[in-house]
Coordinates of C-alpha atoms and ligand atoms in Angstrom, one line a residue:
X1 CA 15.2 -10.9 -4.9
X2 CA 11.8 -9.2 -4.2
X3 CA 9.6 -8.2 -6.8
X4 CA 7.6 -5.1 -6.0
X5 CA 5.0 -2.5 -7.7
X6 CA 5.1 0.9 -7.1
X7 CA 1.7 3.0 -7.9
X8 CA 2.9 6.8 -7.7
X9 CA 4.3 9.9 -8.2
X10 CA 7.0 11.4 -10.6
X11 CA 7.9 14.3 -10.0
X12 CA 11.0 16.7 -12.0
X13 CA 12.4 18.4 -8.8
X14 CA 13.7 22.1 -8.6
X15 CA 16.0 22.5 -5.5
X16 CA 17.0 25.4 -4.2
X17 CA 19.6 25.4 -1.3
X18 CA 19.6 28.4 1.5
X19 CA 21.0 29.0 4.4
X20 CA 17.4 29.4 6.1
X21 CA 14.3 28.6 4.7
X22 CA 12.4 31.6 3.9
X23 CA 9.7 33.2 7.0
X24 CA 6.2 34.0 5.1
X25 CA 7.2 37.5 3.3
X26 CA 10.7 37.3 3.4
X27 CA 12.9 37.0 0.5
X28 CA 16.3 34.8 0.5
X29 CA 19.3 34.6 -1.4
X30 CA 19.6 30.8 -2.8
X31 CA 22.9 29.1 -3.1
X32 CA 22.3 26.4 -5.3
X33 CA 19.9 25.7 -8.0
X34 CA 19.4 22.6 -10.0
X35 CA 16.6 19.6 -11.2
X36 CA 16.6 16.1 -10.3
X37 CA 14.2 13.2 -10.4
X38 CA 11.7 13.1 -7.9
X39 CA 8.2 12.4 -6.7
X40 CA 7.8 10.2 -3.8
X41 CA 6.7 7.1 -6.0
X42 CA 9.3 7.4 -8.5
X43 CA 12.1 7.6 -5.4
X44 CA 10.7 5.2 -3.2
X45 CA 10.9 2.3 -6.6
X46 CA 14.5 3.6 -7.3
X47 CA 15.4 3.1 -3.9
X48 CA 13.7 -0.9 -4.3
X49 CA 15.6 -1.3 -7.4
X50 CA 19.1 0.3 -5.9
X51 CA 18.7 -2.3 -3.7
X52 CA 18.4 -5.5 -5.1
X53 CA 14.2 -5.9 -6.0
X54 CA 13.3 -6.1 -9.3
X55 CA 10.7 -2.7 -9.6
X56 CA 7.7 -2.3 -12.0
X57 CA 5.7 1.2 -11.8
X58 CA 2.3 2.3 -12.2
X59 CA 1.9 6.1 -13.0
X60 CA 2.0 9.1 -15.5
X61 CA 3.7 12.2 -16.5
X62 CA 3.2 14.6 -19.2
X63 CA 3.8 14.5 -22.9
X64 CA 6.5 17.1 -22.0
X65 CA 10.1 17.3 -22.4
X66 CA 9.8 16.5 -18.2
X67 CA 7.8 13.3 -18.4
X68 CA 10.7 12.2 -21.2
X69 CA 13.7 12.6 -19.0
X70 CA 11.6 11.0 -15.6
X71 CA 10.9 8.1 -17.9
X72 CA 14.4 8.0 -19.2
X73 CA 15.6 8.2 -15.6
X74 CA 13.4 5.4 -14.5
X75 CA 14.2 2.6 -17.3
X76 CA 18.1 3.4 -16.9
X77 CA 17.8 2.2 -13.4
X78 CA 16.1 -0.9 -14.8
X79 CA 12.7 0.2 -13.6
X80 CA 9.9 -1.5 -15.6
X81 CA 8.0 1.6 -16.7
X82 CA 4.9 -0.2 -18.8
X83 CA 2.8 0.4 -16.6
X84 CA 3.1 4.2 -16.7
X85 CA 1.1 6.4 -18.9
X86 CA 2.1 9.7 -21.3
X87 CA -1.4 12.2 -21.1
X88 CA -2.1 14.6 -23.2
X89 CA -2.4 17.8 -21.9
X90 CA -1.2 17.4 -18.6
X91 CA 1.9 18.3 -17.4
X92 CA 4.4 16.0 -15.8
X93 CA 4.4 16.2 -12.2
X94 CA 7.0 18.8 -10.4
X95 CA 7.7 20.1 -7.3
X96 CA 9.9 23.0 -5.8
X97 CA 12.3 21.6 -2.6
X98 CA 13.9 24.2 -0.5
X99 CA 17.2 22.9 1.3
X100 CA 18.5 24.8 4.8
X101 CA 22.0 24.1 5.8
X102 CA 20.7 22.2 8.5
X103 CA 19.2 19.8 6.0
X104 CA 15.7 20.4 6.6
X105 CA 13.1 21.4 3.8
X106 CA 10.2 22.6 2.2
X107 CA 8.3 21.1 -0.6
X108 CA 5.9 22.3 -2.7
X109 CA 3.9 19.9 -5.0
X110 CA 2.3 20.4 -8.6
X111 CA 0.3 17.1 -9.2
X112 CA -0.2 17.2 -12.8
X113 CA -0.7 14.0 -15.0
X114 CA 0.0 12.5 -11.7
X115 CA -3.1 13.0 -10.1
X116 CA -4.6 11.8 -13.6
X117 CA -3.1 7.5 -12.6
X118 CA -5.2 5.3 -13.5
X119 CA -4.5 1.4 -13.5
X120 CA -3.6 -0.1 -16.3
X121 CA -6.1 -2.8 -17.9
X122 CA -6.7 -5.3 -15.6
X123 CA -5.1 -8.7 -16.9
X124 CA -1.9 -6.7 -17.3
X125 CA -2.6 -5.2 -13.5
X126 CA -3.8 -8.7 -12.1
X127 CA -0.6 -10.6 -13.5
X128 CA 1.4 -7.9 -12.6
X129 CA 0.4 -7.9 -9.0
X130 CA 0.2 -11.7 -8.4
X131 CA 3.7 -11.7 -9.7
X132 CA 4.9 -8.6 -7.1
X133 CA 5.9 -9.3 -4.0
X134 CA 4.7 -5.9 -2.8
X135 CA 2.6 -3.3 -3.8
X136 CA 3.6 0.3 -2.1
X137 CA 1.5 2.9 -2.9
X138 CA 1.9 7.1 -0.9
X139 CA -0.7 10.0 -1.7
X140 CA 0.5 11.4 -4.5
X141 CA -1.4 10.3 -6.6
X142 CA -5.4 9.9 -7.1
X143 CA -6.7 7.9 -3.5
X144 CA -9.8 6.1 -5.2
X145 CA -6.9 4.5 -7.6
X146 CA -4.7 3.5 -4.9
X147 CA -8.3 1.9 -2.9
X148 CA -8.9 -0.3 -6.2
X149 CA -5.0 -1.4 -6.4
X150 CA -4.9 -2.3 -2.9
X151 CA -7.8 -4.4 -3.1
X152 CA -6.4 -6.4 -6.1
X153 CA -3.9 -6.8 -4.3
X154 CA -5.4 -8.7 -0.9
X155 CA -7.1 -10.1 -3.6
X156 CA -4.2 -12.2 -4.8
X157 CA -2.4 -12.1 -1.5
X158 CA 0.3 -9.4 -1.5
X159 CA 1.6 -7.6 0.8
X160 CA 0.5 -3.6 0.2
X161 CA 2.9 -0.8 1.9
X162 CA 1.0 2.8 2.1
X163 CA 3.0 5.7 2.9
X164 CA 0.7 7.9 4.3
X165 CA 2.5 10.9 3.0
X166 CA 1.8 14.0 2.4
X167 CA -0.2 13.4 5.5
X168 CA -4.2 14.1 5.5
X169 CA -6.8 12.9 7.9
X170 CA -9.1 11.8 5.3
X171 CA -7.6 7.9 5.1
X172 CA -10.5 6.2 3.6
X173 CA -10.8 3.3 6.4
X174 CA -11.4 1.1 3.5
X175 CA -7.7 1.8 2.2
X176 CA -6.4 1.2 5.7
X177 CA -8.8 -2.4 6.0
X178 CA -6.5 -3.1 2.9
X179 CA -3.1 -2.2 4.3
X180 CA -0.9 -4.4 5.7
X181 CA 2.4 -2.1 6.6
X182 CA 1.6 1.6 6.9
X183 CA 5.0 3.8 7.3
X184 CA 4.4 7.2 8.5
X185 CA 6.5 9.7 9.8
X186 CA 5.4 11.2 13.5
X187 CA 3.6 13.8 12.0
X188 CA 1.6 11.9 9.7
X189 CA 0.6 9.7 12.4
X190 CA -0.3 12.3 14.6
X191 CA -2.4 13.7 11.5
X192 CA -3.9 9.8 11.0
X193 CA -5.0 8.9 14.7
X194 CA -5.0 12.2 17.0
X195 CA -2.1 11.7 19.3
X196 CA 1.1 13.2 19.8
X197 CA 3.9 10.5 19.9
X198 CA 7.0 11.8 21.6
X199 CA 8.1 8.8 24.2
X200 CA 8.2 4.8 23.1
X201 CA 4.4 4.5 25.3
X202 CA 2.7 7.2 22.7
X203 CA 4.3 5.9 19.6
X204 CA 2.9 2.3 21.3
X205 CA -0.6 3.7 21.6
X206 CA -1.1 5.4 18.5
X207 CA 0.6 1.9 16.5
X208 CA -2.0 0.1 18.7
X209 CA -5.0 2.1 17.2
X210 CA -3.6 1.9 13.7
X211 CA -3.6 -2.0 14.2
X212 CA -7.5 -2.1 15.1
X213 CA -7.6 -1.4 11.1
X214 CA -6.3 -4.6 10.4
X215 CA -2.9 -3.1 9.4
X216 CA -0.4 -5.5 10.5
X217 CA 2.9 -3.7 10.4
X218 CA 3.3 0.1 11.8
X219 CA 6.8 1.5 11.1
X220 CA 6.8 5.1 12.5
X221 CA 9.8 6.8 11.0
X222 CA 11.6 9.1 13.3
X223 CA 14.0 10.9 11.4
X224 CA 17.8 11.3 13.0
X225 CA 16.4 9.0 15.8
X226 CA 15.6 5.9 13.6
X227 CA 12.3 4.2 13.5
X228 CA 9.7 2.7 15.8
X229 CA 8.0 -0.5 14.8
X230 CA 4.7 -2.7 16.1
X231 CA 3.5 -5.6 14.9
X232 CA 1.4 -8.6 17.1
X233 CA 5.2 -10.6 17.0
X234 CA 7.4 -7.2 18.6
X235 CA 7.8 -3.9 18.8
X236 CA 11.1 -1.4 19.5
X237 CA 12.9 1.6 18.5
X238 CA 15.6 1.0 15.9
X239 CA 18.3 3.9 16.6
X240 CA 19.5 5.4 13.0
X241 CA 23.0 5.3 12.2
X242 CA 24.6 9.3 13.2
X243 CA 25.8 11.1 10.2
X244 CA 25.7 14.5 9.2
X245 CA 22.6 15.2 7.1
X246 CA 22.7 18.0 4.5
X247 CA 19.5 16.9 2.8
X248 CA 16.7 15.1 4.5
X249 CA 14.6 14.7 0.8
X250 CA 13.8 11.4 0.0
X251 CA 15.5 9.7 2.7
X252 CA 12.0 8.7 3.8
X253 CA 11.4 7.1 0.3
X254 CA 14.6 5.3 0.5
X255 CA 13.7 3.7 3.8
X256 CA 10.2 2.1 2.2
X257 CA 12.3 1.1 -1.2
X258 CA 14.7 -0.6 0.5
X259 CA 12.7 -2.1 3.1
X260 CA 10.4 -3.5 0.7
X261 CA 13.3 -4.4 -1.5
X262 CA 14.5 -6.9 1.8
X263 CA 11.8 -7.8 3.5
X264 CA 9.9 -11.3 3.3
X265 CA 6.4 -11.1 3.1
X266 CA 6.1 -13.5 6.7
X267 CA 8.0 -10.4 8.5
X268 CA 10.4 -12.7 9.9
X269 CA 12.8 -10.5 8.9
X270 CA 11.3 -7.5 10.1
X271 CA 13.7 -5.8 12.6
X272 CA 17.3 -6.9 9.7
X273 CA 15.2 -5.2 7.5
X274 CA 14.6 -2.3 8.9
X275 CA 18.2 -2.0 9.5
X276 CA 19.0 -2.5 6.3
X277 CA 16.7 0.5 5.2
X278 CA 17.8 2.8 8.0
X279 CA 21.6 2.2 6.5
X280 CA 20.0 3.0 3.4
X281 CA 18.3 6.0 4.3
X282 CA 21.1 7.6 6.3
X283 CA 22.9 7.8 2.7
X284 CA 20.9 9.3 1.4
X285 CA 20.8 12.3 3.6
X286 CA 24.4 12.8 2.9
X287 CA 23.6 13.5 -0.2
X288 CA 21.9 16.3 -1.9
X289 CA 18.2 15.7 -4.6
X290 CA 15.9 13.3 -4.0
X291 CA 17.1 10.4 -6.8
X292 CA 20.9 11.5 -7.3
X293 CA 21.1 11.1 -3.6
X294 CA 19.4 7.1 -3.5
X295 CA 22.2 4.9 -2.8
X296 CA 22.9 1.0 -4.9
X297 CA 22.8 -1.8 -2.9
X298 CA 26.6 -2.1 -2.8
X299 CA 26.9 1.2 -0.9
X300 CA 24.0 0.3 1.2
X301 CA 26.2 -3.2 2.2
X302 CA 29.7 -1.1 3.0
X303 CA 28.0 0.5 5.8
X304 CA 27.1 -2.5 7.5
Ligands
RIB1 O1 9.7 12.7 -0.6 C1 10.5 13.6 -1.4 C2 9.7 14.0 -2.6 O2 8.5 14.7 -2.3 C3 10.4 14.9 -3.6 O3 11.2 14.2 -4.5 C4 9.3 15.7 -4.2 O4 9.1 15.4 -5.6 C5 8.0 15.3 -3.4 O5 7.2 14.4 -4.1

């Protein structure tokens, strides 16, 4: 069983379903409306815990009815929350999710307390990390935070998984020198190194820049078409499994949980892995929220 760290978001997640996502200007009627746990941290550790790792987080929310009921959310999954803070006067991170019938969405983030992380003190962090297996950290949260994590991290020799999400050109090459798996989706890696990836030969290219970092792993995800991975041992498209999506949210976050949940930290059991996440993943866009919708490991197995 892995043990892994998450540093990130939690966010309380309004969703809205509609038959087509609103043009700018135009108003729509919604069909749905209702709140679920969220935040790309918070989903991506319930989705390592669903499926079998043992999940300690690093974050904050609000002192707000909100940051209660994350919290709550979090330690009934058996997610080790000591490492996540209550602020004062900040409110708990949120974020509005509109849902089209095909699936797709729109999100709109409020940061709140969780642009206010900051580690926790540093024999708690230290021990904590040597014991993780993984460290995943995505930008939703404060980037000089997630810098100093990652270098505890290669510090003590774990593995750290960025998610390069919400996507931004800015990477510090410094976090990147301390990455060892980056998983973007195509747009963010178009965002990260300039190119447009549409056939196997770009998504090759632009893994083979990302790599000149020092980054070890690139897993590209593709959405309904799989994944594309690179590393020095192999590289190939993993196909996803066809179902009929109703809500793409979080399924990217369910890939990294579970993948990190699997994986062993020598990759040998890179491509089973991301198998076992892609099973995962297409779950959870049969489902509709971002945590409701995270499948448990037993599900995960049943569609293997
Ligand atoms: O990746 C999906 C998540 O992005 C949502 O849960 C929302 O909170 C935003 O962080």
């Amino acid at each position: 069983m892995n043990k892994v760290t998450v540093l990130g978001s939690i966010n309380l997640d309004t969703t809205i379903r509609m038959k087509q996502l609103p043009k700018p200007g135009e108003t729509v009627h919604s069909k749905e409306l209702f709140s679920s746990g969220g935040g790309k941290g918070a989903n991506q550790g319930i989705a390592a815990q669903r499926s079998g790792a043992m999940t300690t987080f690093i974050g904050a929310v609000g002192n707000d009815e909100a940051g209660k009921l994350l919290l709550d959310l979090l330690s009934q999954d058996g997610i080790d929350i000591s490492g996540i803070r209550t602020l004062e006067n900040e409110r708990t991170g949120s974020a509005v999710v509109m849902v089209d019938d095909v699936g797709e969405n729109c999100i709109v983030i409020h940061s709140g307390a969780n642009e206010k992380v900051s580690l926790p003190n540093s024999n708690w962090l230290i021990h904590q990390i040597q014991n993780s297996d993984f460290l995943i950290a995505q930008f939703e949260t404060n980037l000089n935070v997630i810098i100093q994590a990652f270098k505890i991290a290669k510090e003590n020799g774990i593995k750290t998984i960025l998610n390069p999400a919400p996507g931004t050109n800015r990477i510090p090459r410094e976090l990147l020198q301390n990455t060892d798996i980056l998983i973007p989706n195509e747009t963010e890696v178009e965002i990260i190194t300039g190119l447009t990836v549409q056939t196997e030969e770009n998504l090759e290219t632009a893994a083979k820049e990302i790599l000149k970092y020092g980054v070890e792993v690139v897993i590209i995800t593709l959405g309904s078409r799989g994944s594309y991975y690179f590393s020095q041992n192999g590289s190939g498209i993993i196909a996803a499994q066809k179902v009929q999506a109703i809500d793409s949210t979080a399924a990217g976050d369910t890939f990294i949980g579970a993948l990190a949940a699997v994986l062993k930290a020598d990759y040998s059991n890179l491509v089973s892995s991301i198998e076992f996440a892609s099973h995962a993943s297409a779950i959870t866009v049969q489902r509709y929220g971002a945590q409701p919708s995270i499948p448990y490991l037993k599900e995960i197995l049943a569609t293997k």
